Amino acid sequence: MIDDLWYKNGVFYCLSVGTYMDANGDGVGDFKGLLRRLDYLHGLGVTAIWLMPFQPSPGKDDGYDISDYYGVDPRYGTLGDFVEFTHGCRQRGIRVIIDLVVNHTSDAHAWFRSARSSPDSQHRDWYVWADKRPASASKGMAFPGVQKSTWTYDKEAKAWYFHRFYDFQPDLNTSNPYVQAEILKIMGFWIQLGVSGFRMDAVPFVIATKGAKVKTPVEQYGMLRSLREFLQWRHGNAIILAEANVLPEADMEYFGRDGDRMHMMFNFHVNQNLFYAMAATDARPLAKALAATKPRPASAQWGLFLRNHDELDLGRLTKAQRKVVFERFGPDKDMQLYDRGIRRRLAPMLGGDRRRLELAYSLMYTLPGTPVIRYGDEIGMGDNLALPERNCARTPMQWSMEPHGGFTKSDRPCLPVIDKGPYGYAHINVAKQRRNPNSMLNWTERIIRMRKEVPEIGWGDFRLIATRDPAILAMRYDWRNNSVLFVHNLAEMPREASFSVGLAGDAGKNLINLLSEDHSEAGERDKHSVMLEPYGYRWYRVGGLDYLLTRSDIDGVNGNHPE
Ligand code: NOJ
């Protein structure tokens, strides 16, 4: 495998323009502000920015209700500002991927307005209609508890329209070839303006069959290949990162057995099991999830995340497992959402405990895939549960001690900056943490640097290392004649981890700690014994620091000879 597939081994940073930095002083973040913060992101070391939707939108679902795919919402700037931004990223070697939200449009989109106006409209068949209320109308809601139905009667159209999400997000009829052609055109447009790919929203729903008569939607996986083909012709190294919360059995359908569909997918399966593992102090379900999601084409990659802008979706855990996670990380009803998840940010979920935060991030940075961090997590930002639904975890970035955390000079920020309690901007902000060598920010910068020095994770093969202690997760990666090994203690008690590296001969005798002077030498029967503090973690390079001299130029060479 050629090792220039940039997405396989990077660090992604997700942000939304509107809450990042307001340069023009109207209370809403904008591209000019973001451009001024690029040096911060460059300094942090991220390799790609994932921009959440910024196109014109009524903003009823934080921009996931787009009313024009070919523009920039005027609150955020102009297309000119956008291109300055992608150019600024390119200058700094940072890639940009943007959301591709084509399962649905806003009901304010001109296509929908035309579609509803007449059965003869050329856009009528761009959406999904029914004359009578379909029997399935009260099933399949994406936001249970808040969204009441998946079909709504439109007075103007005198017909019912389908919406997997909120009623102001009518589903596009993605089986319609004209809609499919338009989706490609949208991709082509943004590619031309300098983006390197897309985070594709709600992929299982985009490719599902839709309609009043559809009892069980069927995924039309072939569509994924068409998207990829188009993209690859337009821009050789552009990618699609799919948001698809599916079971491991379906992974290969999304990646394509020949690696001809999605380049990347978020690993929701590992995400849920990771939170369960932390809540239950039991690494075994996580190990199982890692094994279940291990098979993937060589050119494909997982996006590894802890929290994103949505709720932490625990829907695929068992009821008993979900209960454990709720009890530990989101015990109040107010912290839970859609009967399946937790809406808090990570720092408050983990009690602001630095040891637990480092453990969680250390896992995210060392599990197989490309880590995706969310803005503000690098400083341990909190949430504001007084805000509705998922908005609680979407508050503006906290830059400094200045009013509104330095996010805006306006008196009326689009969303309130957190200003009270331990997560208020007076305590948690970039300026303060930049100066403090022991801050979360500087820890994050350091761990990103180290992650970049360990390409074995992105490129290599992993195996789980047995330790007999369910609270310990140990894994080793091998790539081009080099190996690295990671040990994590999920318990709040110190644990002694005892394990064999699993390499033949003397190869696994010495483990060089990448983060401190605390190295490990194998004892009797080649066993290592490592004393881990509560929530402790270790990043080791196997063998000596001359690893670059022994690295092979090609894959499949492991002088380390795994047993
Ligand atoms: C998934 C996005 O992550 C979420 O924020 C949004 O509400 C839905 N898709 C609908 O677009």
XYZ file of C-alpha atoms and ligand atoms in Angstrom:
574
model
C 0.000 0.000 0.000
C 1.413 3.367 -0.982
C 1.728 5.489 2.109
C 0.524 8.792 0.734
C -3.161 8.374 1.414
C -3.265 11.436 3.649
C -6.479 10.519 5.438
C -5.158 7.212 6.717
C -2.790 8.787 9.147
C -3.779 12.284 10.162
C -5.442 14.181 12.986
C -8.789 15.729 12.081
C -10.320 18.705 13.875
C -14.021 19.398 13.595
C -15.460 22.890 14.007
C -18.374 25.020 13.011
C -17.595 28.454 11.632
C -20.452 30.141 13.470
C -19.137 29.351 16.928
C -15.398 29.569 16.360
C -14.360 33.203 15.993
C -16.306 36.327 15.132
C -14.162 38.839 13.229
C -16.860 41.250 12.056
C -18.408 41.749 15.472
C -21.999 40.697 14.822
C -21.993 37.878 17.358
C -21.628 35.084 14.816
C -18.349 33.377 13.971
C -17.208 33.840 10.386
C -14.624 32.730 7.849
C -12.515 35.821 8.440
C -12.280 34.932 12.102
C -11.486 31.323 11.329
C -8.765 32.402 8.915
C -7.152 34.380 11.716
C -7.164 31.286 13.891
C -5.472 29.031 11.371
C -2.091 29.529 12.978
C -3.531 28.219 16.220
C -4.706 25.070 14.463
C -1.418 24.783 12.647
C 0.386 25.055 15.973
C -1.826 22.410 17.486
C -0.716 20.138 14.700
C -3.990 19.055 13.148
C -3.711 17.839 9.567
C -7.288 18.367 8.415
C -10.250 20.519 9.381
C -13.765 19.153 9.079
C -16.083 22.128 8.639
C -19.666 21.649 9.634
C -22.345 23.061 7.295
C -21.858 26.750 6.461
C -24.123 27.087 3.420
C -27.213 29.340 3.470
C -29.708 27.829 5.864
C -32.593 28.833 8.112
C -30.403 27.299 10.824
C -33.082 25.206 12.463
C -30.741 22.204 12.677
C -27.458 24.033 13.066
C -27.015 24.268 9.299
C -27.981 20.669 8.517
C -30.992 22.203 6.790
C -29.435 23.708 3.693
C -31.347 26.086 1.453
C -28.630 26.610 -1.168
C -25.797 24.151 -1.813
C -23.713 26.570 -3.818
C -23.146 29.411 -1.422
C -21.939 30.586 1.966
C -24.450 31.768 4.538
C -24.015 35.568 4.599
C -23.623 35.475 8.383
C -20.364 33.551 7.877
C -19.018 35.546 4.939
C -18.830 35.133 1.203
C -17.537 32.563 -1.250
C -14.510 34.822 -1.521
C -13.868 34.457 2.226
C -14.288 30.723 1.887
C -11.639 30.499 -0.796
C -9.282 32.668 1.283
C -9.819 30.147 4.031
C -9.101 27.046 1.918
C -6.080 28.847 0.510
C -4.877 29.685 4.023
C -5.222 26.033 4.955
C -3.308 24.896 1.920
C -0.486 27.296 2.733
C -0.179 25.614 6.088
C -0.501 22.088 4.784
C -3.939 21.619 6.352
C -6.671 19.853 4.374
C -10.315 20.856 4.501
C -13.261 18.523 4.369
C -16.803 19.826 4.467
C -20.178 18.341 5.274
C -22.157 16.951 2.376
C -25.761 17.028 3.539
C -27.782 15.543 0.721
C -30.208 13.190 2.396
C -32.521 16.162 2.736
C -32.732 19.888 2.097
C -34.318 22.636 4.130
C -38.003 23.159 3.389
C -36.916 26.684 2.446
C -34.830 25.353 -0.454
C -36.013 26.545 -3.878
C -36.310 22.916 -5.018
C -38.771 22.099 -2.270
C -40.691 25.320 -2.760
C -41.039 24.474 -6.413
C -41.855 20.817 -5.665
C -44.668 21.657 -3.280
C -46.149 24.292 -5.571
C -47.449 21.881 -8.195
C -47.534 18.187 -9.087
C -46.164 19.242 -12.460
C -43.127 21.000 -11.042
C -39.877 19.682 -12.460
C -38.752 19.282 -8.849
C -41.810 17.404 -7.629
C -40.075 14.058 -7.971
C -36.958 15.350 -6.236
C -38.759 14.673 -2.956
C -40.740 11.751 -1.603
C -44.533 12.156 -1.627
C -47.645 10.236 -0.700
C -51.324 11.023 -1.213
C -52.393 9.448 2.036
C -50.688 9.293 5.403
C -48.453 6.223 5.126
C -48.836 3.548 7.772
C -45.165 3.921 8.656
C -45.509 7.637 9.496
C -44.938 7.152 13.179
C -41.906 4.921 12.713
C -38.210 5.425 12.065
C -37.763 8.874 13.586
C -34.143 9.984 13.825
C -34.879 12.101 16.889
C -37.310 10.084 18.985
C -38.998 12.002 21.741
C -38.660 15.304 19.856
C -39.666 14.396 16.321
C -43.185 13.026 16.165
C -43.427 11.613 12.675
C -41.515 10.815 9.462
C -44.324 12.000 7.161
C -45.951 15.431 7.264
C -48.907 16.816 5.347
C -48.089 19.830 3.233
C -51.112 22.030 2.638
C -49.680 23.664 -0.444
C -48.761 20.371 -2.109
C -51.900 18.708 -0.789
C -49.757 15.672 -0.173
C -47.585 14.056 2.495
C -43.798 14.304 2.291
C -41.208 12.061 3.865
C -38.582 13.356 6.302
C -36.225 11.041 8.147
C -35.199 13.964 10.355
C -37.195 17.035 11.458
C -40.249 18.087 9.443
C -38.377 21.104 8.065
C -35.891 18.692 6.428
C -37.766 17.013 3.562
C -35.878 13.986 2.241
C -34.516 14.191 -1.267
C -35.555 11.368 -3.539
C -31.998 10.133 -3.865
C -32.997 7.386 -6.309
C -33.951 10.034 -8.852
C -31.109 10.288 -11.417
C -31.513 14.061 -11.583
C -30.978 14.311 -7.840
C -27.981 12.016 -8.133
C -26.508 14.207 -10.853
C -27.056 17.281 -8.694
C -25.232 15.653 -5.782
C -22.199 15.118 -7.999
C -22.419 18.714 -9.164
C -22.370 19.901 -5.546
C -19.281 17.840 -4.853
C -17.606 19.099 -7.995
C -18.333 22.697 -7.038
C -16.666 22.569 -3.629
C -13.778 20.471 -4.853
C -13.094 23.252 -7.324
C -12.966 25.727 -4.430
C -10.225 23.872 -2.638
C -11.711 21.214 -0.366
C -10.165 17.767 -0.103
C -13.316 15.839 0.563
C -16.573 15.454 2.377
C -17.990 14.215 5.609
C -21.116 12.708 4.187
C -24.136 13.130 6.403
C -26.553 10.285 7.172
C -25.214 7.925 4.510
C -27.434 4.898 5.275
C -30.478 7.098 4.731
C -29.088 8.694 1.575
C -28.706 5.309 -0.084
C -31.858 3.717 1.320
C -34.936 3.161 -0.794
C -37.593 5.685 0.253
C -41.319 5.904 -0.270
C -44.736 5.237 1.164
C -44.626 1.657 -0.005
C -41.170 0.909 1.380
C -41.649 -1.262 4.448
C -38.009 -2.084 5.053
C -35.621 0.355 3.377
C -32.911 -1.331 1.337
C -29.474 0.231 0.984
C -28.406 0.803 -2.620
C -24.690 0.425 -2.033
C -23.858 0.880 -5.707
C -24.522 4.602 -5.247
C -21.444 4.832 -3.072
C -19.215 3.691 -5.875
C -20.631 6.296 -8.260
C -19.891 9.046 -5.753
C -16.360 7.850 -5.321
C -15.708 7.423 -9.024
C -16.838 10.941 -9.722
C -14.736 12.366 -6.915
C -11.622 10.482 -7.878
C -11.864 11.680 -11.454
C -12.268 15.269 -10.384
C -9.623 15.243 -7.698
C -7.377 12.223 -7.273
C -6.829 12.428 -3.556
C -10.163 13.687 -2.306
C -12.101 11.529 0.116
C -15.498 10.790 1.567
C -15.833 10.185 5.278
C -19.169 8.509 5.877
C -21.400 9.103 8.838
C -22.958 5.650 9.060
C -23.839 4.234 12.425
C -24.157 0.646 11.262
C -23.336 -2.795 12.581
C -19.908 -4.271 11.759
C -21.529 -6.767 9.342
C -22.306 -3.853 7.028
C -18.881 -2.164 7.177
C -17.545 -3.861 4.079
C -20.595 -2.806 2.107
C -19.734 0.786 2.875
C -15.995 0.506 2.271
C -16.526 -1.786 -0.722
C -14.812 -5.162 -0.773
C -12.341 -3.810 -3.309
C -11.998 -0.517 -1.465
C -14.069 1.191 -4.150
C -16.725 2.916 -2.027
C -16.201 5.092 1.089
C -12.611 5.990 1.990
C -13.468 6.505 5.629
C -16.240 5.817 8.107
C -16.707 6.940 11.654
C -16.304 3.978 13.945
C -19.539 4.245 15.929
C -19.239 0.657 17.060
C -15.916 1.279 18.785
C -17.168 4.627 20.080
C -20.080 3.107 21.993
C -18.058 0.217 23.306
C -15.269 2.543 24.346
C -17.659 4.496 26.549
C -19.084 1.275 27.911
C -15.584 -0.017 28.623
C -14.710 3.154 30.515
C -17.988 3.106 32.433
C -17.759 -0.570 33.363
C -13.962 -0.710 33.813
C -13.967 -3.600 31.407
C -11.874 -3.475 28.261
C -13.237 -6.725 26.857
C -16.254 -5.338 24.969
C -13.967 -2.698 23.483
C -11.489 -5.380 22.413
C -14.373 -7.254 20.855
C -15.516 -4.155 18.984
C -11.966 -3.590 17.728
C -11.793 -7.157 16.477
C -15.224 -6.879 14.838
C -14.256 -3.719 12.952
C -10.754 -4.865 12.070
C -11.479 -6.139 8.558
C -11.348 -3.302 6.075
C -9.753 -2.737 2.676
C -6.153 -1.550 2.826
C -7.037 1.873 1.457
C -9.907 2.423 3.907
C -9.697 4.044 7.305
C -11.763 4.516 10.431
C -12.483 7.923 11.882
C -12.021 7.562 15.625
C -13.874 9.969 17.872
C -15.056 10.392 21.425
C -17.688 13.109 21.286
C -19.045 14.961 18.303
C -21.637 17.703 17.838
C -24.497 15.231 18.307
C -25.489 13.178 21.327
C -23.263 10.276 22.320
C -25.417 7.636 20.650
C -25.543 4.474 22.753
C -28.365 2.953 20.732
C -26.465 -0.135 19.736
C -25.398 -1.198 23.206
C -27.586 -3.636 25.103
C -30.110 -2.119 27.477
C -28.026 -3.223 30.449
C -24.838 -1.767 28.982
C -26.565 1.505 28.139
C -27.782 1.733 31.707
C -24.229 1.422 32.994
C -23.037 4.246 30.739
C -25.990 6.450 31.662
C -25.414 5.896 35.354
C -21.750 6.700 35.150
C -21.640 9.516 32.599
C -25.120 11.010 32.310
C -27.278 10.071 35.290
C -29.781 12.959 35.065
C -32.630 12.852 32.562
C -31.539 16.297 31.486
C -28.187 14.915 30.342
C -29.806 12.271 28.165
C -31.352 12.652 24.741
C -33.549 10.803 22.213
C -33.927 7.816 24.564
C -30.541 6.556 23.492
C -27.756 8.971 24.220
C -25.934 11.510 26.338
C -25.696 15.107 25.213
C -22.837 16.311 27.404
C -19.352 17.258 26.377
C -16.581 14.911 27.369
C -14.928 16.949 30.127
C -18.020 17.249 32.357
C -18.886 13.635 31.597
C -15.577 12.568 33.065
C -15.950 14.873 36.058
C -13.281 17.202 34.694
C -10.778 14.627 35.931
C -7.587 15.163 33.996
C -6.484 11.544 34.469
C -9.664 10.219 32.921
C -9.581 12.769 30.122
C -6.031 11.831 29.225
C -6.925 8.160 29.329
C -9.894 8.676 27.008
C -7.888 10.752 24.541
C -4.900 8.471 24.731
C -7.239 5.676 23.668
C -8.673 7.749 20.860
C -5.220 8.618 19.557
C -3.974 5.045 19.675
C -6.916 2.973 18.509
C -6.826 1.908 14.865
C -7.864 4.836 12.711
C -7.539 8.572 12.276
C -8.483 10.557 15.385
C -11.153 13.232 14.981
C -11.193 15.848 17.713
C -13.878 18.392 18.308
C -13.116 22.063 18.769
C -12.778 23.003 22.408
C -11.945 19.489 23.529
C -8.273 20.396 23.427
C -8.902 22.764 26.332
C -11.532 20.615 28.078
C -14.554 22.806 27.348
C -17.826 22.074 29.113
C -21.481 22.198 28.144
C -24.535 24.312 28.907
C -27.422 21.989 29.667
C -29.829 24.932 29.712
C -29.600 24.995 25.910
C -31.998 22.681 24.076
C -31.128 19.257 22.687
C -27.660 19.038 21.181
C -27.022 22.782 21.367
C -25.693 22.300 24.878
C -22.408 21.042 23.444
C -22.139 23.608 20.658
C -21.274 26.760 22.599
C -18.680 29.216 21.238
C -14.983 28.532 21.479
C -13.351 29.972 24.609
C -10.275 31.875 23.536
C -9.440 34.149 26.443
C -10.601 35.933 29.610
C -11.990 38.800 27.594
C -15.782 39.295 27.512
C -17.540 36.350 25.847
C -14.309 34.405 26.051
C -12.807 36.481 23.251
C -15.194 34.840 20.780
C -16.912 38.092 19.814
C -16.869 41.795 20.552
C -20.642 41.861 20.216
C -22.833 41.951 23.311
C -25.053 39.321 21.802
C -23.228 36.154 20.781
C -25.294 33.745 18.673
C -25.116 31.240 21.512
C -24.074 32.159 25.054
C -20.437 31.525 25.839
C -20.128 29.391 28.978
C -19.405 31.938 31.702
C -20.279 30.227 34.952
C -18.882 27.417 37.006
C -15.690 25.436 36.538
C -16.057 25.379 32.733
C -16.655 29.119 32.389
C -14.314 30.966 30.063
C -12.537 32.645 32.963
C -11.107 29.230 33.864
C -11.131 27.337 30.602
C -9.632 29.280 27.734
C -6.888 28.998 25.150
C -4.859 32.033 26.225
C -4.451 30.762 29.771
C -3.672 27.220 28.751
C -1.182 28.260 26.113
C 1.024 29.708 28.859
C 0.739 26.758 31.178
C 3.074 23.927 30.226
C 0.873 21.412 32.044
C -2.405 22.460 30.491
C -4.753 20.213 28.549
C -3.956 22.283 25.467
C -0.255 21.620 25.709
C -0.877 17.986 26.531
C -3.001 17.735 23.375
C -0.374 19.412 21.254
C 2.247 17.041 22.587
C 0.124 13.946 22.109
C -0.675 15.003 18.539
C 3.022 15.408 17.856
C 3.673 11.981 19.272
C 0.784 10.461 17.337
C 2.329 11.811 14.162
C 5.578 10.098 15.071
C 3.804 6.776 15.291
C 2.630 6.070 11.740
C 2.349 2.421 12.717
C -1.150 3.175 14.044
C -2.504 4.621 10.840
C -0.745 2.236 8.498
C -0.038 -0.901 10.436
C -1.831 -3.986 11.603
C -2.825 -4.374 15.212
C -3.200 -7.244 17.595
C -4.621 -7.287 21.044
C -2.198 -8.412 23.722
C -3.501 -10.649 26.487
C -2.980 -9.413 30.048
C -5.591 -11.410 32.009
C -6.827 -8.187 33.614
C -10.182 -6.992 32.191
C -9.379 -3.413 33.194
C -6.333 -3.336 30.920
C -6.289 -2.854 27.181
C -2.963 -3.640 25.550
C -2.326 -3.625 21.843
C 0.571 -3.757 19.483
C 0.914 -2.380 15.959
C 3.381 -3.642 13.384
C 4.339 -1.797 10.266
C 7.368 -2.052 8.017
C 9.595 -3.795 10.460
C 8.666 -1.631 13.439
C 6.309 -2.136 16.320
C 4.670 0.037 18.953
C 2.693 -1.053 21.969
C 0.059 0.742 24.036
C -1.274 -0.121 27.464
C -4.293 1.508 29.102
C -5.638 1.036 32.587
C -9.374 1.771 32.701
C -9.548 1.337 36.466
C -9.470 4.021 39.115
C -7.058 1.826 41.049
C -3.423 1.170 40.201
C -2.945 -2.048 38.236
C 0.042 -4.146 37.443
C -0.132 -5.240 33.827
C 1.771 -8.330 32.924
C 2.173 -9.331 29.291
C 4.401 -10.649 26.549
C 5.004 -8.433 23.556
C 4.469 -11.460 21.334
C 7.426 -11.020 19.020
C 10.012 -13.717 18.342
C 13.517 -13.693 19.798
C 14.719 -10.628 21.646
C 12.603 -8.223 19.626
C 10.165 -7.503 22.446
C 12.716 -7.310 25.235
C 12.849 -3.550 25.529
C 9.938 -1.183 25.496
C 10.925 2.450 25.157
C 8.411 4.819 26.714
C 7.606 7.609 24.254
C 6.179 9.974 26.843
C 8.446 9.606 29.884
C 11.655 8.016 31.089
C 9.862 5.028 32.453
C 10.939 2.232 30.080
C 10.331 -1.463 30.509
C 12.649 -4.412 30.185
C 11.259 -7.919 29.968
C 11.848 -10.190 32.933
C 11.558 -13.930 33.171
C 9.953 -15.753 30.253
C 10.070 -12.485 28.316
C 7.256 -11.020 30.365
C 6.885 -7.329 30.984
C 5.398 -6.143 34.188
C 4.205 -2.560 34.180
C 2.775 -0.762 37.184
C 0.074 1.581 35.937
C -1.326 4.358 38.084
C -5.118 4.882 38.199
C -6.299 5.560 34.620
C -2.668 5.253 33.551
C -1.504 4.773 29.989
C 1.798 3.943 28.274
C 2.993 4.509 24.740
C 5.958 2.275 23.965
C 8.142 1.767 20.991
C 9.275 -1.823 20.787
C 13.059 -2.176 20.607
C 15.421 0.762 20.407
C 15.196 4.305 19.183
C 17.013 3.329 15.999
C 13.700 2.197 14.581
C 13.882 4.554 11.631
C 17.074 2.855 10.544
C 15.375 -0.496 10.548
C 12.149 0.590 8.920
C 11.479 -1.205 5.670
C 10.441 0.608 2.494
C 7.719 -1.861 1.744
C 4.826 -3.464 3.552
C 4.693 -7.035 4.705
C 8.220 -6.998 6.080
C 8.393 -7.679 9.744
C 11.890 -8.446 10.805
C 10.275 -8.417 14.220
C 8.605 -11.637 13.114
C 5.329 -11.788 14.979
C 4.985 -15.211 16.517
C -26.385 13.966 11.327
C -25.770 15.214 11.857
O -24.583 14.882 12.537
C -26.800 15.858 12.752
O -26.256 16.931 13.469
C -27.979 16.278 11.925
O -29.000 16.766 12.750
C -28.525 15.111 11.131
N -27.515 14.315 10.512
C -29.450 15.593 10.052
O -28.711 16.216 9.041
